[in-house]
Tab-separated table of C-alpha atoms in Angstrom:
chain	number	residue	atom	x	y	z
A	933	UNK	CA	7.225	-50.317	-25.228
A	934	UNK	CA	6.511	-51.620	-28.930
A	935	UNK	CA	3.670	-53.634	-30.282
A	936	UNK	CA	6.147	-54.657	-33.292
A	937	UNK	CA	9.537	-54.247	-33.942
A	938	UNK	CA	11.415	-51.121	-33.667
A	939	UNK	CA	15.087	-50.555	-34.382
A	940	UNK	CA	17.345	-48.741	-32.354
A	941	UNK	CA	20.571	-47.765	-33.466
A	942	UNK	CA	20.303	-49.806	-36.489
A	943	UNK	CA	19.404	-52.960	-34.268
A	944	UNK	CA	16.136	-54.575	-34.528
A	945	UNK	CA	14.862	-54.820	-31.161
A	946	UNK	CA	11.417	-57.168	-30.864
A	947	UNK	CA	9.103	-55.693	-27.682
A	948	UNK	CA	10.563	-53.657	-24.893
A	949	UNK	CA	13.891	-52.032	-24.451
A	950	UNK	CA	15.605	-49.690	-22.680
A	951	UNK	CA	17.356	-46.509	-24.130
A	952	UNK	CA	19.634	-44.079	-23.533
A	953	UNK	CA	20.309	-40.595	-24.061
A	954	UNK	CA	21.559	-40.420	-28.211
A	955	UNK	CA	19.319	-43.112	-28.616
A	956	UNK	CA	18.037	-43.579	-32.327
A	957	UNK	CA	14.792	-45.139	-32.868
A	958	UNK	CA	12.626	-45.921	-36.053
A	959	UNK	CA	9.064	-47.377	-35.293
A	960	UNK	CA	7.873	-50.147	-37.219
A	961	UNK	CA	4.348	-50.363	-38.698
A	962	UNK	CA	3.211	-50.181	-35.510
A	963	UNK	CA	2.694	-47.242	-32.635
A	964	UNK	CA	5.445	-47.480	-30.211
A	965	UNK	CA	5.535	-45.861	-26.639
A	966	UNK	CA	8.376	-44.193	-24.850
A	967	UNK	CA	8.684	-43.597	-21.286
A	968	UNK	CA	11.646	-40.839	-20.386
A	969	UNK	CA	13.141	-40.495	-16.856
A	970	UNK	CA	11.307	-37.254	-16.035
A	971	UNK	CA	8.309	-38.670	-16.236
A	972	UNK	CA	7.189	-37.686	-19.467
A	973	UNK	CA	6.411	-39.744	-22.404
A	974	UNK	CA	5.976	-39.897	-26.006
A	975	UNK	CA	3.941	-41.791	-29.002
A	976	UNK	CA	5.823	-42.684	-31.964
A	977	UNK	CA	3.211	-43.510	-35.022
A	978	UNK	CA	3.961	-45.563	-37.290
A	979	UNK	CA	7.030	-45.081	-39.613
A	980	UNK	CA	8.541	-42.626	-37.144
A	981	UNK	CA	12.299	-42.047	-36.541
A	982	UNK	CA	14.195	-39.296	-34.189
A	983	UNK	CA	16.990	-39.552	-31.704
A	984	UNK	CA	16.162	-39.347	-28.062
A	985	UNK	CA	17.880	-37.170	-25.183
A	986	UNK	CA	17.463	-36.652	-21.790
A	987	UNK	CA	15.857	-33.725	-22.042
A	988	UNK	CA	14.395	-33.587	-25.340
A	989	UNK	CA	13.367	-35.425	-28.693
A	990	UNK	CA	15.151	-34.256	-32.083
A	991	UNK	CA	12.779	-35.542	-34.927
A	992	UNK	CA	13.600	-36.320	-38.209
A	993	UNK	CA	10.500	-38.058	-40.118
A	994	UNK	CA	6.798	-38.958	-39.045
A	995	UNK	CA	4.858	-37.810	-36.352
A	996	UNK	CA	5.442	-38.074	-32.319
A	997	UNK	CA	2.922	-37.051	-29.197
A	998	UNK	CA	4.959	-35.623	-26.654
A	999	UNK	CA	3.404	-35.159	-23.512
A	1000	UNK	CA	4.952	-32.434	-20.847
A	1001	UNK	CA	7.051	-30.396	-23.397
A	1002	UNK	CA	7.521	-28.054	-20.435
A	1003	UNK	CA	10.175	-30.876	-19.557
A	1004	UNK	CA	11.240	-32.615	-22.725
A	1005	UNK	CA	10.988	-30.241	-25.728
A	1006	UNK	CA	10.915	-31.389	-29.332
A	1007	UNK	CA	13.158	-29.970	-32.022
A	1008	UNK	CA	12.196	-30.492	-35.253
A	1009	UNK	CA	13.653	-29.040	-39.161
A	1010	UNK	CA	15.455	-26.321	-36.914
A	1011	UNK	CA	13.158	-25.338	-34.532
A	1012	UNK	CA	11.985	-26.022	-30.825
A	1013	UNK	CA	9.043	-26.776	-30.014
A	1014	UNK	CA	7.971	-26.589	-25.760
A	1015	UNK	CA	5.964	-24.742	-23.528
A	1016	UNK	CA	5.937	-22.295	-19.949
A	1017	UNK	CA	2.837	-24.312	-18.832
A	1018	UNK	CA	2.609	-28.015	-17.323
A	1019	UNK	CA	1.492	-30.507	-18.681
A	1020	UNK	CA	0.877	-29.542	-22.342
A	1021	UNK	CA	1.113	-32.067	-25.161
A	1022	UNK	CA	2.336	-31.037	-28.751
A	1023	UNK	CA	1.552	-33.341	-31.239
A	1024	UNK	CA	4.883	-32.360	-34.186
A	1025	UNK	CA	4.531	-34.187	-37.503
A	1026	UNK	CA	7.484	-33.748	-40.175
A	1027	UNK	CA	6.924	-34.559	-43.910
A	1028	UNK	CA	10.355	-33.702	-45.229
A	1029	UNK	CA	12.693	-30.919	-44.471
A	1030	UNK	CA	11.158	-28.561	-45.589
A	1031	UNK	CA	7.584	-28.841	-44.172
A	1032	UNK	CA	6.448	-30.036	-41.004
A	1033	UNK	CA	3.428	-29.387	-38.658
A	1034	UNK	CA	2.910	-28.970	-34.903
A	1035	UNK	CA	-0.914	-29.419	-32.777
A	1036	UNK	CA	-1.021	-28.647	-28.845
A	1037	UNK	CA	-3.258	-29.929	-26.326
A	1038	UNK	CA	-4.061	-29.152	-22.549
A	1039	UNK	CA	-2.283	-25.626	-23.363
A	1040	UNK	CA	-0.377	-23.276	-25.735
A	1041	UNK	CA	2.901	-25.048	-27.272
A	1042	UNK	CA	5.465	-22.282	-28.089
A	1043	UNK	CA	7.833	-22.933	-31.225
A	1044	UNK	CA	11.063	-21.194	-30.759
A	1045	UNK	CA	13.630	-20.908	-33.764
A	1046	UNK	CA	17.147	-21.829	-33.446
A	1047	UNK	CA	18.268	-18.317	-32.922
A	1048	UNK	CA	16.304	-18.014	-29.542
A	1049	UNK	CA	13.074	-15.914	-31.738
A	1050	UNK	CA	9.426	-16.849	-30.692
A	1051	UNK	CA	7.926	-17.729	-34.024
A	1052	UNK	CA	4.607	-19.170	-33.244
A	1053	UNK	CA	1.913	-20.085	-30.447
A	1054	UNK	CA	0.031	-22.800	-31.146
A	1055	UNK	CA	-3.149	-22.512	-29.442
A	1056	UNK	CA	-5.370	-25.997	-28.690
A	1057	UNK	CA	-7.475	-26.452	-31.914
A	1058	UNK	CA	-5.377	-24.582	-34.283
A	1059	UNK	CA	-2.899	-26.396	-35.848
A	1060	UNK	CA	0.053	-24.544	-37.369
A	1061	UNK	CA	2.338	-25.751	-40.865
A	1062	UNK	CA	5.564	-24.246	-41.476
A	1063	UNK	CA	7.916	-24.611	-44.537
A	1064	UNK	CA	11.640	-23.618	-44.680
A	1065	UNK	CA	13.626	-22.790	-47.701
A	1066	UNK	CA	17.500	-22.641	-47.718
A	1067	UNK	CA	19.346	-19.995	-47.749
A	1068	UNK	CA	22.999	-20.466	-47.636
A	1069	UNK	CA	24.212	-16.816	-46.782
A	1070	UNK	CA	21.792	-16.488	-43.752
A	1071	UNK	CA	23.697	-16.016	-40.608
A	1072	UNK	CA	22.278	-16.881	-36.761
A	1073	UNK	CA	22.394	-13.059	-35.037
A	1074	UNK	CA	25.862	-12.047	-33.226
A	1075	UNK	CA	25.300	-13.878	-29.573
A	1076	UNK	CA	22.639	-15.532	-30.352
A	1077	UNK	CA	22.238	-19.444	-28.382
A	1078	UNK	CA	21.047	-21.882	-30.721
A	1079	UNK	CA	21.363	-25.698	-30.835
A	1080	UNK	CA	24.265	-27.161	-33.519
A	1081	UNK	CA	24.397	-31.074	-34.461
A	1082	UNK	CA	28.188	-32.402	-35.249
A	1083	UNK	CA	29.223	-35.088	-36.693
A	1084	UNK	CA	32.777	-36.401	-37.011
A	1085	UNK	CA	36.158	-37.491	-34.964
A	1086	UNK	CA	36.354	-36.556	-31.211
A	1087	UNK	CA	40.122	-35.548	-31.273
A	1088	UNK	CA	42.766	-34.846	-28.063
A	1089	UNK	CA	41.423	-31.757	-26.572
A	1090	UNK	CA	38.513	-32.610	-27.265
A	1091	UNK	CA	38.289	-30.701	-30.438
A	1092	UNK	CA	35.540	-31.797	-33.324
A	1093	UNK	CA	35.754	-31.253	-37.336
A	1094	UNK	CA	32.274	-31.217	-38.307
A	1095	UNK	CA	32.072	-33.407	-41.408
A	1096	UNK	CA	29.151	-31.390	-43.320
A	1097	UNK	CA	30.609	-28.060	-42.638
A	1098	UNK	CA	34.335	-28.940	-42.283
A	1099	UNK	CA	34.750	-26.176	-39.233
A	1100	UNK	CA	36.202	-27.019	-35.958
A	1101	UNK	CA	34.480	-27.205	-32.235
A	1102	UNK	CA	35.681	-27.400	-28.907
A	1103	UNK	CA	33.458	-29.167	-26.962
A	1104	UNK	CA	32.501	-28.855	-23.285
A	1105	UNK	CA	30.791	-31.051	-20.995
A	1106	UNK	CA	31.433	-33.922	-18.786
A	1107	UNK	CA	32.848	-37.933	-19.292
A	1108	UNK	CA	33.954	-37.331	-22.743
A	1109	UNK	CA	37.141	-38.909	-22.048
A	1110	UNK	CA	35.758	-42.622	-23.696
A	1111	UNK	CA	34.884	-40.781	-26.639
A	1112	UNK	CA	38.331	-39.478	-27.744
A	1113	UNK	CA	39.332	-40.991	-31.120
A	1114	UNK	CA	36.395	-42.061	-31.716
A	1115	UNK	CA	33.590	-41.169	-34.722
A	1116	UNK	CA	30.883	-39.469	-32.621
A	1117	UNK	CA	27.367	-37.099	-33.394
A	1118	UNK	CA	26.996	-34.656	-30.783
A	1119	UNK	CA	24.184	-32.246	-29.964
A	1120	UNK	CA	24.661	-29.386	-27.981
A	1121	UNK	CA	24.660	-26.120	-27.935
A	1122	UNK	CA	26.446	-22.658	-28.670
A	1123	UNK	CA	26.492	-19.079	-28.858
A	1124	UNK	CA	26.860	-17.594	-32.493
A	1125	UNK	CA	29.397	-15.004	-32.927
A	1126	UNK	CA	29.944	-13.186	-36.569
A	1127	UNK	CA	32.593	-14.547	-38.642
A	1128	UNK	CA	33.986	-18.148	-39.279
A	1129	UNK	CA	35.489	-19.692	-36.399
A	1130	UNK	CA	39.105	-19.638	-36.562
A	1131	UNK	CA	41.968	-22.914	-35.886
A	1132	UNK	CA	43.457	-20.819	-33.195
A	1133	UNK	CA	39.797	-20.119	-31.590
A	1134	UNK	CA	37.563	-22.843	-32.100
A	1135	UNK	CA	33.760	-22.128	-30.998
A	1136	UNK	CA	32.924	-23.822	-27.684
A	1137	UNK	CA	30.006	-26.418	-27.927
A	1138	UNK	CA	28.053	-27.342	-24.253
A	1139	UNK	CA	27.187	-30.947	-25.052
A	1140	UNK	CA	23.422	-31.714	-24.418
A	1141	UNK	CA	24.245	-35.311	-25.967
A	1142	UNK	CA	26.461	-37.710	-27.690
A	1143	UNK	CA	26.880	-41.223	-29.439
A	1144	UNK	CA	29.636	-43.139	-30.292
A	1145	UNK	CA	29.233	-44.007	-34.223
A	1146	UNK	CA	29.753	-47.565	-35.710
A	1147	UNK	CA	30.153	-46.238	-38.438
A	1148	UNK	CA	30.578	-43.616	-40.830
A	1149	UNK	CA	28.744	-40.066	-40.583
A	1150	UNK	CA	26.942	-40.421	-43.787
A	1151	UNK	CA	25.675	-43.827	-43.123
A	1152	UNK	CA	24.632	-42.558	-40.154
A	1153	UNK	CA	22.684	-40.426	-42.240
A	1154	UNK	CA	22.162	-36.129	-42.771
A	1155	UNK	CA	19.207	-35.087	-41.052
A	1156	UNK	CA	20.259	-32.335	-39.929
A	1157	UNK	CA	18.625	-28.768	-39.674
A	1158	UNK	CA	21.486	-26.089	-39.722
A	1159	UNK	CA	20.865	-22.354	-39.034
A	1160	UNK	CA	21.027	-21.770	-42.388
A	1161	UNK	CA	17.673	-23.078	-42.542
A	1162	UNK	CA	15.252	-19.677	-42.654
A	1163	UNK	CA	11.625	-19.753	-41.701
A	1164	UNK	CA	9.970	-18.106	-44.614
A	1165	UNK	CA	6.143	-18.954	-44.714
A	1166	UNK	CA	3.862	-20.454	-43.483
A	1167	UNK	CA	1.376	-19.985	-40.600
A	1168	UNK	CA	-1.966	-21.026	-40.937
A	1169	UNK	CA	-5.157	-21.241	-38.514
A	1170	UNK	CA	-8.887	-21.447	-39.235
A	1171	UNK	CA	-8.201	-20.929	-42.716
A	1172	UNK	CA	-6.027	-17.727	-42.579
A	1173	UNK	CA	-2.915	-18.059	-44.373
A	1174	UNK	CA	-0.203	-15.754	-42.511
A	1175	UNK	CA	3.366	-15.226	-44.488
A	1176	UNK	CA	6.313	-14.760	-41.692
A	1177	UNK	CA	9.822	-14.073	-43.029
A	1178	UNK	CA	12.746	-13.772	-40.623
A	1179	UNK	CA	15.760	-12.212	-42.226
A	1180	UNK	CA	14.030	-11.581	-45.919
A	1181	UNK	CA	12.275	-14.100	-48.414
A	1182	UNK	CA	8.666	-14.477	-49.605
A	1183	UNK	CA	6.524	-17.267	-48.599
A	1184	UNK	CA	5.802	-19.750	-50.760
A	1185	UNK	CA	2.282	-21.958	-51.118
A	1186	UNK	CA	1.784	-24.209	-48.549
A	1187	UNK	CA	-0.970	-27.038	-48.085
A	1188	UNK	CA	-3.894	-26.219	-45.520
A	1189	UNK	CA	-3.062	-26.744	-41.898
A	1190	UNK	CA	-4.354	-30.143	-40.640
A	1191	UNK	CA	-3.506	-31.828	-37.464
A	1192	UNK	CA	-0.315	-34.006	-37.933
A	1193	UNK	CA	-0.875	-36.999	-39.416
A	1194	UNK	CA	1.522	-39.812	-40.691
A	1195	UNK	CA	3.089	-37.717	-43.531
């Protein structure tokens, strides 16, 4: 439900529309409302764009209010953002990929990283910021579930060569017969094991979603958060800056917390 245009998978779409799981939406210069199946919803502001599941929200620039997180989590630059308690709303702004923001009302919103670690709970009043740096040679823990975004051809088998990372997948899931042969992004999830995957062992992928691609991956565009992507700083509340490092790094400065805003 849109007070101006939005686009959705690169088609301008005037008003209301329906969407599907994989669904990519931008917002316009307007708010625009979203009303999911489990009887959630969520509040795009202005200049807002992430892609839309079933069960969850993956957003890549601007800020969304998702109400009941305890049903349809967030992810956002890597992590996950939900809750064990009904009802809560977690209000998750992202500047760039490397900083973002997350606000919780009605209850605590817990931010899980990709590796299954509790990094944060953000308590009602106390915003939280958190900035990522890079770091290539960073490896998920050995059996480990985390959530993996792939891009590329759905081949026979239904086997997947990421195009970013050039490694194979087996994916595994239901009714992905129609997308054999074709250029698809999937999100799903798997559990990390030490080592690169090998041509004779692919890693298995449960799919949580997947599109069929017009076209090609890049134009589809990169936004994706890999587990190479380390939190290294920041949490702050009430003023108190607190440095968190998981698997080495320092912190580096980060703005004041403020609650998310458009970026």
């Amino acid at each position: 439900m849109a007070t101006g245009d939005v686009v959705v998978d690169g088609q301008r779409v005037p008003g209301n529309s329906a969407i599907f799981s994989g669904s990519r939406i931008s917002s316009g210069d307007k708010t625009s409302n979203l009303q999911f199946s489990d009887g959630t919803s969520a509040v795009m502001n202005p200049g807002t764009t992430m892609t839309v599941y079933r069960e969850r929200s993956v957003l890549q620039q601007g800020v969304t209010t998702q109400r009941g997180i305890d049903k349809h989590f967030v992810l956002a630059n890597g992590l996950r953002i939900s809750s064990t308690t009904s009802n809560v709303t977690a209000l998750v702004g992202v500047k760039n990929d490397s900083y973002m923001e997350v606000s919780a009302r009605d209850g605590e919103a817990d931010v899980w990283s990709a590796s299954g670690k509790l990094v944060a709970k953000v308590e009602p009043g106390q915003p939280r910021s958190f900035t990522y740096q890079q770091v290539p040679q960073q490896a998920p823990a050995e059996g480990s579930v985390g959530s993996v975004d792939l891009c590329g051809r759905l081949r026979p088998g239904y086997l997947i060569s990421d195009k970013s990372t050039r490694t194979t997948y087996k994916l595994k899931g239901s009714d992905l017969d129609p997308f054999v042969n074709k250029r698809v992004r999937v999100a799903g999830t798997m559990v990390f094991t030490s080592g690169t995957p090998s041509s004779t062992a692919p890693s298995v992928v449960t799919v949580d979603g997947i599109q069929k691609l017009q076209g090609s991956c890049e134009a589809a565009g990169d936004d994706r958060k890999r587990d190479a992507l380390i939190l290294i700083g920041a949490l702050a509340a009430a003023g108190t800056l607190i440095g968190v490092s998981i698997g080495g790094g320092s912190a580096p400065p980060s703005p004041p917390p403020v609650t998310p805003s458009v970026p």
